[in-house]
PDB file of C-alpha atoms in Angstrom:
ATOM      1  CA  MET A   1     -84.743 -95.585  55.609  1.00  0.00           C
ATOM      2  CA  ASN A   2     -83.035 -98.693  54.440  1.00  0.00           C
ATOM      3  CA  GLY A   3     -85.014-101.224  52.447  1.00  0.00           C
ATOM      4  CA  GLU A   4     -87.731-100.744  49.880  1.00  0.00           C
ATOM      5  CA  TYR A   5     -90.898 -98.892  50.803  1.00  0.00           C
ATOM      6  CA  SER A   6     -93.729 -97.778  48.587  1.00  0.00           C
ATOM      7  CA  ILE A   7     -95.304 -94.457  49.522  1.00  0.00           C
ATOM      8  CA  PRO A   8     -98.098 -93.275  47.222  1.00  0.00           C
ATOM      9  CA  ILE A   9     -97.438 -89.889  45.646  1.00  0.00           C
ATOM     10  CA  PRO A  10    -100.533 -87.712  45.129  1.00  0.00           C
ATOM     11  CA  PHE A  11    -101.487 -87.107  41.513  1.00  0.00           C
ATOM     12  CA  THR A  12    -101.305 -83.348  42.085  1.00  0.00           C
ATOM     13  CA  VAL A  13     -97.521 -83.437  42.621  1.00  0.00           C
ATOM     14  CA  LYS A  14     -96.409 -86.280  40.340  1.00  0.00           C
ATOM     15  CA  SER A  15     -95.707 -83.992  37.381  1.00  0.00           C
ATOM     16  CA  LYS A  16     -93.579 -81.673  39.556  1.00  0.00           C
ATOM     17  CA  LEU A  17     -91.448 -84.643  40.632  1.00  0.00           C
ATOM     18  CA  GLU A  18     -90.877 -86.042  37.108  1.00  0.00           C
ATOM     19  CA  PRO A  19     -87.359 -84.521  36.877  1.00  0.00           C
ATOM     20  CA  TYR A  20     -86.411 -86.627  39.911  1.00  0.00           C
ATOM     21  CA  ILE A  21     -87.504 -90.027  38.574  1.00  0.00           C
ATOM     22  CA  GLY A  22     -84.705 -92.497  39.284  1.00  0.00           C
ATOM     23  CA  LYS A  23     -83.111 -90.185  41.886  1.00  0.00           C
ATOM     24  CA  TYR A  24     -83.288 -90.243  45.636  1.00  0.00           C
ATOM     25  CA  ILE A  25     -85.215 -87.465  47.347  1.00  0.00           C
ATOM     26  CA  GLU A  26     -86.132 -86.834  50.972  1.00  0.00           C
ATOM     27  CA  ILE A  27     -89.740 -86.840  52.101  1.00  0.00           C
ATOM     28  CA  GLY A  28     -90.757 -84.707  55.063  1.00  0.00           C
ATOM     29  CA  ILE A  29     -93.810 -85.203  57.241  1.00  0.00           C
ATOM     30  CA  ARG A  30     -94.664 -83.412  60.479  1.00  0.00           C
ATOM     31  CA  PRO A  31     -95.223 -85.481  63.669  1.00  0.00           C
ATOM     32  CA  GLN A  32     -98.748 -84.114  64.160  1.00  0.00           C
ATOM     33  CA  GLN A  33     -99.717 -85.420  60.708  1.00  0.00           C
ATOM     34  CA  VAL A  34     -98.755 -89.035  61.411  1.00  0.00           C
ATOM     35  CA  VAL A  35    -101.225 -91.502  62.931  1.00  0.00           C
ATOM     36  CA  SER A  36    -100.089 -94.624  64.778  1.00  0.00           C
ATOM     37  CA  LEU A  37    -102.222 -97.744  64.487  1.00  0.00           C
ATOM     38  CA  LYS A  38    -102.075-101.005  66.397  1.00  0.00           C
ATOM     39  CA  LYS A  39    -103.233-102.923  63.281  1.00  0.00           C
ATOM     40  CA  PRO A  40    -102.560-102.236  59.574  1.00  0.00           C
ATOM     41  CA  GLU A  41    -106.061-100.935  58.816  1.00  0.00           C
ATOM     42  CA  ARG A  42    -105.298 -98.497  55.999  1.00  0.00           C
ATOM     43  CA  GLU A  43    -104.381 -98.844  52.350  1.00  0.00           C
ATOM     44  CA  PHE A  44    -101.048 -97.134  53.037  1.00  0.00           C
ATOM     45  CA  TYR A  45     -98.951 -97.720  56.139  1.00  0.00           C
ATOM     46  CA  LEU A  46     -95.385 -98.349  57.249  1.00  0.00           C
ATOM     47  CA  GLY A  47     -94.758-100.913  59.974  1.00  0.00           C
ATOM     48  CA  GLY A  48     -92.120-100.299  62.625  1.00  0.00           C
ATOM     49  CA  LYS A  49     -91.172-100.847  66.250  1.00  0.00           C
ATOM     50  CA  VAL A  50     -91.658 -98.546  69.208  1.00  0.00           C
ATOM     51  CA  PHE A  51     -88.333 -97.038  70.257  1.00  0.00           C
ATOM     52  CA  VAL A  52     -89.720 -94.860  73.058  1.00  0.00           C
ATOM     53  CA  HIS A  53     -93.020 -93.271  74.122  1.00  0.00           C
ATOM     54  CA  GLU A  54     -92.950 -90.172  76.328  1.00  0.00           C
ATOM     55  CA  ILE A  55     -95.992 -88.603  77.992  1.00  0.00           C
ATOM     56  CA  LEU A  56     -95.625 -84.819  78.072  1.00  0.00           C
ATOM     57  CA  GLY A  57     -98.728 -83.351  79.669  1.00  0.00           C
ATOM     58  CA  ASP A  58    -101.542 -83.016  77.102  1.00  0.00           C
ATOM     59  CA  GLU A  59     -99.821 -85.185  74.497  1.00  0.00           C
ATOM     60  CA  GLY A  60     -97.333 -87.955  74.029  1.00  0.00           C
ATOM     61  CA  ILE A  61     -94.405 -88.315  71.669  1.00  0.00           C
ATOM     62  CA  LEU A  62     -93.984 -91.733  70.119  1.00  0.00           C
ATOM     63  CA  SER A  63     -90.684 -92.580  68.426  1.00  0.00           C
ATOM     64  CA  VAL A  64     -90.965 -95.442  65.940  1.00  0.00           C
ATOM     65  CA  SER A  65     -88.018 -97.123  64.248  1.00  0.00           C
ATOM     66  CA  ILE A  66     -88.557 -98.111  60.620  1.00  0.00           C
ATOM     67  CA  GLY A  67     -85.360 -99.428  59.087  1.00  0.00           C
ATOM     68  CA  ASP A  68     -82.666 -96.929  60.070  1.00  0.00           C
ATOM     69  CA  THR A  69     -85.117 -94.000  60.337  1.00  0.00           C
ATOM     70  CA  LEU A  70     -86.799 -92.757  63.494  1.00  0.00           C
ATOM     71  CA  PHE A  71     -90.318 -91.349  63.006  1.00  0.00           C
ATOM     72  CA  MET A  72     -91.835 -89.028  65.601  1.00  0.00           C
ATOM     73  CA  VAL A  73     -95.599 -89.112  66.185  1.00  0.00           C
ATOM     74  CA  LEU A  74     -97.756 -86.964  68.473  1.00  0.00           C
ATOM     75  CA  THR A  75    -100.192 -89.124  70.436  1.00  0.00           C
ATOM     76  CA  GLU A  76    -102.976 -88.755  72.952  1.00  0.00           C
ATOM     77  CA  PRO A  77    -101.540 -88.897  76.501  1.00  0.00           C
ATOM     78  CA  ASP A  78    -103.622 -91.954  77.446  1.00  0.00           C
ATOM     79  CA  MET A  79    -102.301 -94.150  74.616  1.00  0.00           C
ATOM     80  CA  MET A  80     -99.900 -96.835  75.868  1.00  0.00           C
ATOM     81  CA  TYR A  81     -97.037 -98.456  73.965  1.00  0.00           C
ATOM     82  CA  SER A  82     -94.366-100.985  74.906  1.00  0.00           C
ATOM     83  CA  LEU A  83     -90.722-101.024  73.869  1.00  0.00           C
ATOM     84  CA  ASP A  84     -90.326-102.895  70.541  1.00  0.00           C
ATOM     85  CA  GLU A  85     -94.107-103.146  70.089  1.00  0.00           C
ATOM     86  CA  VAL A  86     -95.015-103.310  66.391  1.00  0.00           C
ATOM     87  CA  VAL A  87     -97.080-100.321  65.257  1.00  0.00           C
ATOM     88  CA  TYR A  88     -98.200 -99.050  61.869  1.00  0.00           C
ATOM     89  CA  LEU A  89     -97.817 -95.437  60.789  1.00  0.00           C
ATOM     90  CA  THR A  90     -99.995 -93.752  58.214  1.00  0.00           C
ATOM     91  CA  TRP A  91    -100.742 -90.213  57.077  1.00  0.00           C
ATOM     92  CA  ASP A  92    -102.498 -88.223  54.416  1.00  0.00           C
ATOM     93  CA  THR A  93     -99.873 -88.321  51.652  1.00  0.00           C
ATOM     94  CA  SER A  94    -101.073 -84.980  50.276  1.00  0.00           C
ATOM     95  CA  VAL A  95     -99.309 -83.199  53.166  1.00  0.00           C
ATOM     96  CA  MET A  96     -95.818 -84.546  52.429  1.00  0.00           C
ATOM     97  CA  ASN A  97     -92.927 -82.263  51.564  1.00  0.00           C
ATOM     98  CA  TYR A  98     -90.274 -83.297  49.042  1.00  0.00           C
ATOM     99  CA  PHE A  99     -86.651 -82.162  49.263  1.00  0.00           C
ATOM    100  CA  SER A 100     -83.531 -82.430  47.136  1.00  0.00           C
ATOM    101  CA  ILE A 101     -80.898 -84.486  48.949  1.00  0.00           C
ATOM    102  CA  GLU A 102     -78.130 -82.445  47.323  1.00  0.00           C
ATOM    103  CA  THR A 103     -79.431 -78.916  48.057  1.00  0.00           C
ATOM    104  CA  GLY A 104     -82.167 -79.315  50.674  1.00  0.00           C
ATOM    105  CA  GLU A 105     -84.484 -77.333  48.375  1.00  0.00           C
ATOM    106  CA  ASN A 106     -88.217 -77.957  48.722  1.00  0.00           C
ATOM    107  CA  LEU A 107     -89.171 -79.476  45.365  1.00  0.00           C
ATOM    108  CA  ILE A 108     -92.870 -78.600  45.723  1.00  0.00           C
ATOM    109  CA  LYS A 109     -92.778 -74.966  46.779  1.00  0.00           C
ATOM    110  CA  ASN A 110     -95.874 -73.514  48.425  1.00  0.00           C
ATOM    111  CA  GLN A 111     -97.862 -76.735  48.074  1.00  0.00           C
ATOM    112  CA  TRP A 112     -99.580 -76.170  51.432  1.00  0.00           C
ATOM    113  CA  ASP A 113     -99.467 -73.524  54.118  1.00  0.00           C
ATOM    114  CA  TYR A 114     -99.194 -75.783  57.178  1.00  0.00           C
ATOM    115  CA  PHE A 115     -98.652 -73.004  59.682  1.00  0.00           C
ATOM    116  CA  LYS A 116    -102.189 -71.626  59.340  1.00  0.00           C
ATOM    117  CA  VAL A 117    -103.840 -74.903  60.369  1.00  0.00           C
ATOM    118  CA  PRO A 118    -104.200 -75.209  64.157  1.00  0.00           C
ATOM    119  CA  TYR A 119    -102.988 -78.323  65.944  1.00  0.00           C
ATOM    120  CA  SER A 120    -106.567 -79.057  67.069  1.00  0.00           C
ATOM    121  CA  VAL A 121    -107.480 -79.751  63.420  1.00  0.00           C
ATOM    122  CA  TYR A 122    -104.770 -82.426  63.201  1.00  0.00           C
ATOM    123  CA  LYS A 123    -105.775 -83.838  66.585  1.00  0.00           C
ATOM    124  CA  ASN A 124    -109.405 -84.222  65.454  1.00  0.00           C
ATOM    125  CA  LEU A 125    -108.318 -85.834  62.177  1.00  0.00           C
ATOM    126  CA  LYS A 126    -106.174 -88.331  64.077  1.00  0.00           C
ATOM    127  CA  LYS A 127    -109.127 -89.228  66.327  1.00  0.00           C
ATOM    128  CA  ARG A 128    -111.353 -89.809  63.291  1.00  0.00           C
ATOM    129  CA  LEU A 129    -108.718 -91.987  61.583  1.00  0.00           C
ATOM    130  CA  ASN A 130    -108.192 -94.066  64.733  1.00  0.00           C
ATOM    131  CA  ASN A 131    -111.945 -94.614  65.129  1.00  0.00           C
ATOM    132  CA  LYS A 132    -112.490 -96.005  61.603  1.00  0.00           C
TER     133      LYS A 132
END
């Protein structure tokens, strides 16, 4: 992403990232963990513009442009978005992955085991966040 963005880092991983203070790292987040909002209703969010929204059966895929980065978000199939509409993305920052730009190494190894959590859990969390 170009520009300056402030993403809160959970206390539980701050000490593991201390060697990277002052360096650039990559942050990874899975599309099913991101929630799109029509209004900035959370403490943490990134604002961007809708690039495309595709309905694919039981879910949609929303592509949001923030700076020069394209974020992918899984949505409910009945949610509607317009090209260039401003939306706000948020997520639970405790599920982020951190990678070395030079090596691609995951800097927080085995922080979470994402693959054992079914998609329905993320879907229910997204519904609860959108209803607050």
